[in-house]
Amino acid sequence: MSHQTAFYGACAAVSAYIMWGLAPLYFKLLAHMNSLEIFMHRILWSAVLLAVLIIITQKWQVIRKTLTNKRQVSCLLLSAGLLSINWWLFIYAIDTDRVLEASLGYYINPLFNALLGYLILKERMTTNQRVAITIASLAVLIQVIALGYIPWIPLLLAISFSFYGLIKKRLSIDSITSLAVETSIILPFALFYAWFYAQPHSHPANLSVNNLLIVMSAGLVTIAPLLLFNVAAKKLTLTSLGLAQFVAPSLMFLLAAFVFHEPVTQIKLITFALIWSALAIYVWDSLKEVTRQSP
């Protein structure tokens, strides 16, 4: 891999994760809508943007070929369901002032990825990775004891995105095509909600020009980082890509604490301290592995 390729890949990765990390700022602009209405707009305008991209890139034949493959369609049906859960839950967390919990979910995500790789893909797990996952599990257990209930938002965010990534890892389909099919699967449900349940003030036909432009931006906010991530994935090693993903939850944590003024309790600080310790071990182990394999 050339230095130039690695540089462009790193720029794409960091840009994608910065967009994801700052996304709560955008969704807070839509606070006058409930989470399902925002989710509806996210699907609708993502589908419109993807349709434009399909026309520009002329991928109709690729989509037609994908839809004739039963295995790929089955996998995309499942990944569309997981993507729906992740998209809505992220919006719900922001809408209910739980950005800290969302950031915790995306901190847990790489550790859950390592666990899935070990359990399902039979990938080798180092001793340090086992220690990191154990520490992260302890952090979640502390949250359960302190809160009196399972912290379902961070866990579901981590689980849904990890399984989504696992499915996409096994599919040899480009990101625009797979996203277009997934969004098309979800789109009828969004249109159904828009027709029967959306409040008048959130219906696209009733929005002012300014508000319409804001909700239309949901497509760009959703698709742009995913496309940049796809570019980065092709130009960077998995380890380099994995290290960059901590940018997003770190930005979310800072936004939650200093912009949205969510309460950072002692228990939350202990939980995050344990998660950060686990991630430090995970990152150190990954860097050590890269150094060992390099000539």
Tab-separated table of C-alpha atoms in Angstrom:
chain	number	residue	atom	x	y	z
A	1	MET	CA	0.000	0.000	0.000
A	2	SER	CA	1.485	3.379	-1.039
A	3	HIS	CA	1.732	6.306	1.366
A	4	GLN	CA	-0.603	8.319	-0.894
A	5	THR	CA	-3.253	5.588	-0.844
A	6	ALA	CA	-2.986	5.299	2.927
A	7	PHE	CA	-3.239	9.090	3.284
A	8	TYR	CA	-6.413	9.310	1.171
A	9	GLY	CA	-7.863	6.345	3.044
A	10	ALA	CA	-7.110	7.937	6.403
A	11	CYS	CA	-8.709	11.232	5.295
A	12	ALA	CA	-11.837	9.382	4.157
A	13	ALA	CA	-12.041	7.367	7.396
A	14	VAL	CA	-11.548	10.345	9.703
A	15	SER	CA	-14.065	12.397	7.676
A	16	ALA	CA	-16.649	9.607	7.917
A	17	TYR	CA	-16.247	9.220	11.664
A	18	ILE	CA	-16.279	12.978	12.260
A	19	MET	CA	-19.599	13.142	10.371
A	20	TRP	CA	-21.003	10.303	12.484
A	21	GLY	CA	-19.693	11.890	15.664
A	22	LEU	CA	-21.263	15.272	14.879
A	23	ALA	CA	-24.543	13.806	13.593
A	24	PRO	CA	-26.344	14.497	16.909
A	25	LEU	CA	-26.019	18.235	16.174
A	26	TYR	CA	-28.023	17.731	12.979
A	27	PHE	CA	-30.722	15.520	14.515
A	28	LYS	CA	-31.191	18.009	17.366
A	29	LEU	CA	-32.398	20.464	14.683
A	30	LEU	CA	-35.368	18.133	14.187
A	31	ALA	CA	-36.310	18.057	17.880
A	32	HIS	CA	-39.828	19.292	17.029
A	33	MET	CA	-40.495	15.856	15.463
A	34	ASN	CA	-40.630	12.539	17.278
A	35	SER	CA	-38.024	9.859	16.605
A	36	LEU	CA	-40.239	7.834	14.224
A	37	GLU	CA	-40.967	10.914	12.105
A	38	ILE	CA	-37.260	11.748	11.896
A	39	PHE	CA	-36.561	8.100	11.037
A	40	MET	CA	-39.183	8.321	8.277
A	41	HIS	CA	-37.433	11.333	6.734
A	42	ARG	CA	-34.047	9.664	7.099
A	43	ILE	CA	-35.213	6.684	5.049
A	44	LEU	CA	-37.131	8.750	2.496
A	45	TRP	CA	-34.337	11.190	1.632
A	46	SER	CA	-31.646	8.522	1.802
A	47	ALA	CA	-33.638	6.564	-0.792
A	48	VAL	CA	-33.904	9.656	-3.013
A	49	LEU	CA	-30.155	10.344	-2.792
A	50	LEU	CA	-29.297	6.713	-3.471
A	51	ALA	CA	-31.621	6.672	-6.497
A	52	VAL	CA	-29.704	9.657	-7.900
A	53	LEU	CA	-26.392	7.880	-7.252
A	54	ILE	CA	-27.673	4.723	-8.951
A	55	ILE	CA	-28.647	6.763	-12.018
A	56	ILE	CA	-25.263	8.539	-12.098
A	57	THR	CA	-23.238	5.345	-11.628
A	58	GLN	CA	-25.564	3.296	-13.869
A	59	LYS	CA	-25.807	0.377	-11.459
A	60	TRP	CA	-29.283	-0.795	-12.488
A	61	GLN	CA	-27.899	-4.013	-13.956
A	62	VAL	CA	-25.956	-4.730	-10.762
A	63	ILE	CA	-29.104	-4.222	-8.680
A	64	ARG	CA	-31.128	-6.464	-11.011
A	65	LYS	CA	-28.471	-9.177	-10.728
A	66	THR	CA	-28.443	-8.824	-6.935
A	67	LEU	CA	-32.227	-9.181	-6.721
A	68	THR	CA	-32.108	-12.489	-8.656
A	69	ASN	CA	-29.727	-14.000	-6.091
A	70	LYS	CA	-31.857	-15.525	-3.301
A	71	ARG	CA	-28.979	-15.738	-0.829
A	72	GLN	CA	-28.030	-12.104	-1.306
A	73	VAL	CA	-31.645	-10.948	-1.056
A	74	SER	CA	-32.122	-12.935	2.178
A	75	CYS	CA	-28.986	-11.400	3.658
A	76	LEU	CA	-30.027	-7.897	2.588
A	77	LEU	CA	-33.478	-8.374	4.138
A	78	LEU	CA	-31.778	-9.185	7.444
A	79	SER	CA	-29.235	-6.368	7.134
A	80	ALA	CA	-32.037	-3.910	6.287
A	81	GLY	CA	-33.798	-4.883	9.512
A	82	LEU	CA	-30.618	-4.407	11.546
A	83	LEU	CA	-29.924	-1.086	9.832
A	84	SER	CA	-33.453	0.090	10.642
A	85	ILE	CA	-32.975	-0.756	14.319
A	86	ASN	CA	-29.629	1.059	14.408
A	87	TRP	CA	-30.842	4.174	12.556
A	88	TRP	CA	-33.993	4.570	14.639
A	89	LEU	CA	-32.313	3.790	17.958
A	90	PHE	CA	-29.593	6.381	17.317
A	91	ILE	CA	-32.268	9.002	16.618
A	92	TYR	CA	-34.259	7.904	19.668
A	93	ALA	CA	-31.182	8.256	21.895
A	94	ILE	CA	-30.626	11.814	20.663
A	95	ASP	CA	-34.322	12.691	20.898
A	96	THR	CA	-34.469	11.508	24.539
A	97	ASP	CA	-31.176	13.171	25.589
A	98	ARG	CA	-29.213	9.929	25.804
A	99	VAL	CA	-26.268	10.792	23.579
A	100	LEU	CA	-23.909	9.513	26.293
A	101	GLU	CA	-25.548	6.100	26.021
A	102	ALA	CA	-25.228	6.213	22.225
A	103	SER	CA	-21.508	7.000	22.513
A	104	LEU	CA	-21.099	4.092	24.937
A	105	GLY	CA	-22.717	1.790	22.362
A	106	TYR	CA	-20.240	2.769	19.665
A	107	TYR	CA	-17.329	2.404	22.093
A	108	ILE	CA	-18.491	-1.153	22.821
A	109	ASN	CA	-18.971	-1.923	19.109
A	110	PRO	CA	-15.335	-2.829	18.177
A	111	LEU	CA	-15.061	-5.109	21.196
A	112	PHE	CA	-18.312	-6.825	20.232
A	113	ASN	CA	-16.936	-7.149	16.678
A	114	ALA	CA	-13.920	-9.009	18.065
A	115	LEU	CA	-16.233	-11.307	20.035
A	116	LEU	CA	-18.351	-12.054	16.944
A	117	GLY	CA	-15.218	-12.732	14.928
A	118	TYR	CA	-14.128	-15.268	17.534
A	119	LEU	CA	-17.517	-16.962	18.003
A	120	ILE	CA	-18.846	-16.973	14.422
A	121	LEU	CA	-15.899	-16.501	12.060
A	122	LYS	CA	-13.573	-18.594	14.264
A	123	GLU	CA	-10.950	-15.850	14.251
A	124	ARG	CA	-8.093	-16.103	16.705
A	125	MET	CA	-8.534	-14.051	19.881
A	126	THR	CA	-5.441	-12.933	21.770
A	127	THR	CA	-5.144	-12.862	25.539
A	128	ASN	CA	-5.247	-9.049	25.496
A	129	GLN	CA	-8.481	-9.092	23.499
A	130	ARG	CA	-10.009	-11.483	26.033
A	131	VAL	CA	-8.987	-9.121	28.829
A	132	ALA	CA	-10.466	-6.123	26.965
A	133	ILE	CA	-13.804	-7.881	26.425
A	134	THR	CA	-13.892	-8.972	30.074
A	135	ILE	CA	-13.323	-5.381	31.249
A	136	ALA	CA	-16.046	-4.112	28.894
A	137	SER	CA	-18.435	-6.770	30.223
A	138	LEU	CA	-17.631	-5.617	33.762
A	139	ALA	CA	-18.472	-2.041	32.749
A	140	VAL	CA	-21.877	-3.133	31.429
A	141	LEU	CA	-22.497	-5.183	34.591
A	142	ILE	CA	-21.774	-2.112	36.742
A	143	GLN	CA	-24.311	-0.158	34.690
A	144	VAL	CA	-26.909	-2.897	35.189
A	145	ILE	CA	-26.355	-2.945	38.974
A	146	ALA	CA	-26.327	0.857	39.279
A	147	LEU	CA	-29.324	1.507	37.016
A	148	GLY	CA	-31.335	-1.525	38.028
A	149	TYR	CA	-31.984	-2.438	34.406
A	150	ILE	CA	-30.021	-3.503	31.320
A	151	PRO	CA	-28.637	-0.466	29.388
A	152	TRP	CA	-30.497	-1.538	26.254
A	153	ILE	CA	-29.698	1.485	24.073
A	154	PRO	CA	-25.882	1.085	23.990
A	155	LEU	CA	-26.129	-2.705	23.828
A	156	LEU	CA	-28.643	-2.726	20.961
A	157	LEU	CA	-26.643	-0.097	19.048
A	158	ALA	CA	-23.475	-2.183	19.374
A	159	ILE	CA	-25.182	-5.511	18.620
A	160	SER	CA	-27.203	-4.276	15.620
A	161	PHE	CA	-24.232	-2.538	13.966
A	162	SER	CA	-21.868	-5.456	14.658
A	163	PHE	CA	-24.211	-8.023	13.119
A	164	TYR	CA	-24.877	-5.609	10.242
A	165	GLY	CA	-21.134	-5.412	9.602
A	166	LEU	CA	-20.834	-9.195	9.836
A	167	ILE	CA	-23.477	-9.670	7.134
A	168	LYS	CA	-21.901	-7.050	4.871
A	169	LYS	CA	-18.496	-8.692	5.347
A	170	ARG	CA	-19.887	-11.876	3.829
A	171	LEU	CA	-21.543	-10.144	0.857
A	172	SER	CA	-19.504	-9.188	-2.197
A	173	ILE	CA	-21.727	-6.234	-3.120
A	174	ASP	CA	-20.604	-2.623	-3.442
A	175	SER	CA	-21.876	-0.172	-0.843
A	176	ILE	CA	-24.124	1.901	-3.153
A	177	THR	CA	-25.924	-1.187	-4.454
A	178	SER	CA	-26.381	-2.818	-1.046
A	179	LEU	CA	-27.542	0.430	0.581
A	180	ALA	CA	-29.956	1.079	-2.283
A	181	VAL	CA	-31.524	-2.378	-1.900
A	182	GLU	CA	-31.656	-2.112	1.901
A	183	THR	CA	-33.242	1.330	1.771
A	184	SER	CA	-35.755	0.130	-0.828
A	185	ILE	CA	-36.760	-2.673	1.547
A	186	ILE	CA	-37.355	-0.198	4.400
A	187	LEU	CA	-38.929	2.533	2.239
A	188	PRO	CA	-42.504	1.091	2.044
A	189	PHE	CA	-42.714	1.094	5.858
A	190	ALA	CA	-41.591	4.727	5.963
A	191	LEU	CA	-44.142	5.711	3.315
A	192	PHE	CA	-46.863	3.815	5.198
A	193	TYR	CA	-46.011	5.725	8.378
A	194	ALA	CA	-45.900	9.032	6.490
A	195	TRP	CA	-49.333	8.415	4.971
A	196	PHE	CA	-51.203	7.177	8.043
A	197	TYR	CA	-49.394	8.302	11.194
A	198	ALA	CA	-47.127	11.301	10.569
A	199	GLN	CA	-48.208	14.538	12.232
A	200	PRO	CA	-49.235	17.326	9.813
A	201	HIS	CA	-46.295	19.528	10.827
A	202	SER	CA	-43.776	16.810	9.819
A	203	HIS	CA	-45.328	15.805	6.487
A	204	PRO	CA	-43.031	16.841	3.579
A	205	ALA	CA	-45.914	18.577	1.789
A	206	ASN	CA	-46.552	20.859	4.773
A	207	LEU	CA	-42.992	21.930	5.531
A	208	SER	CA	-41.595	25.377	4.831
A	209	VAL	CA	-38.750	25.637	2.328
A	210	ASN	CA	-36.164	25.976	5.115
A	211	ASN	CA	-37.519	23.023	7.100
A	212	LEU	CA	-37.828	20.935	3.948
A	213	LEU	CA	-34.161	21.571	3.124
A	214	ILE	CA	-33.210	20.582	6.659
A	215	VAL	CA	-35.080	17.254	6.557
A	216	MET	CA	-33.824	16.549	3.023
A	217	SER	CA	-30.301	16.840	4.428
A	218	ALA	CA	-31.016	13.642	6.384
A	219	GLY	CA	-30.150	11.722	3.220
A	220	LEU	CA	-26.760	13.408	2.937
A	221	VAL	CA	-26.040	13.061	6.674
A	222	THR	CA	-26.808	9.339	6.399
A	223	ILE	CA	-25.234	8.350	3.086
A	224	ALA	CA	-22.119	10.577	2.845
A	225	PRO	CA	-20.237	9.010	5.792
A	226	LEU	CA	-21.188	5.509	4.653
A	227	LEU	CA	-19.697	6.159	1.202
A	228	LEU	CA	-16.546	7.694	2.706
A	229	PHE	CA	-16.282	4.679	4.984
A	230	ASN	CA	-16.461	2.408	1.928
A	231	VAL	CA	-13.584	4.338	0.291
A	232	ALA	CA	-11.545	4.082	3.492
A	233	ALA	CA	-12.216	0.350	3.818
A	234	LYS	CA	-10.657	-0.239	0.396
A	235	LYS	CA	-7.559	1.878	1.069
A	236	LEU	CA	-6.729	1.061	4.701
A	237	THR	CA	-5.939	-2.038	6.690
A	238	LEU	CA	-8.694	-3.254	9.026
A	239	THR	CA	-6.567	-2.269	12.019
A	240	SER	CA	-6.099	1.297	10.775
A	241	LEU	CA	-9.797	1.529	10.029
A	242	GLY	CA	-10.620	0.158	13.463
A	243	LEU	CA	-8.466	2.747	15.211
A	244	ALA	CA	-10.239	5.594	13.387
A	245	GLN	CA	-13.686	4.484	14.561
A	246	PHE	CA	-13.070	5.799	18.084
A	247	VAL	CA	-13.323	9.347	16.709
A	248	ALA	CA	-17.141	9.160	16.443
A	249	PRO	CA	-18.042	8.058	19.996
A	250	SER	CA	-15.428	10.447	21.422
A	251	LEU	CA	-17.107	13.370	19.644
A	252	MET	CA	-20.519	12.143	20.827
A	253	PHE	CA	-19.244	11.976	24.397
A	254	LEU	CA	-17.918	15.558	24.207
A	255	LEU	CA	-21.172	16.816	22.674
A	256	ALA	CA	-23.254	15.067	25.331
A	257	ALA	CA	-21.172	16.399	28.210
A	258	PHE	CA	-20.357	19.939	27.077
A	259	VAL	CA	-22.967	20.927	24.452
A	260	PHE	CA	-26.133	19.044	25.451
A	261	HIS	CA	-25.193	19.118	29.170
A	262	GLU	CA	-26.264	15.567	29.887
A	263	PRO	CA	-25.452	14.579	33.489
A	264	VAL	CA	-22.146	12.697	33.727
A	265	THR	CA	-22.667	10.790	36.972
A	266	GLN	CA	-19.954	8.992	38.930
A	267	ILE	CA	-21.271	5.614	37.758
A	268	LYS	CA	-21.158	6.751	34.120
A	269	LEU	CA	-17.590	7.979	34.593
A	270	ILE	CA	-16.594	4.614	36.080
A	271	THR	CA	-18.279	2.823	33.173
A	272	PHE	CA	-16.553	4.972	30.553
A	273	ALA	CA	-13.203	4.673	32.375
A	274	LEU	CA	-13.475	0.878	32.183
A	275	ILE	CA	-14.515	0.995	28.510
A	276	TRP	CA	-11.631	3.353	27.673
A	277	SER	CA	-9.240	1.009	29.504
A	278	ALA	CA	-10.581	-1.935	27.515
A	279	LEU	CA	-10.198	-0.006	24.263
A	280	ALA	CA	-6.643	1.035	25.182
A	281	ILE	CA	-5.737	-2.645	25.619
A	282	TYR	CA	-7.504	-3.513	22.350
A	283	VAL	CA	-5.711	-0.745	20.412
A	284	TRP	CA	-2.328	-1.600	21.918
A	285	ASP	CA	-2.827	-5.255	21.009
A	286	SER	CA	-3.837	-4.332	17.438
A	287	LEU	CA	-0.790	-2.092	16.978
A	288	LYS	CA	1.462	-4.791	18.379
A	289	GLU	CA	0.022	-7.285	15.884
A	290	VAL	CA	0.651	-4.900	12.978
A	291	THR	CA	4.223	-4.307	14.117
A	292	ARG	CA	4.815	-8.070	14.418
A	293	GLN	CA	3.532	-8.720	10.888
A	294	SER	CA	5.351	-5.833	9.188
A	295	PRO	CA	8.654	-6.735	7.456
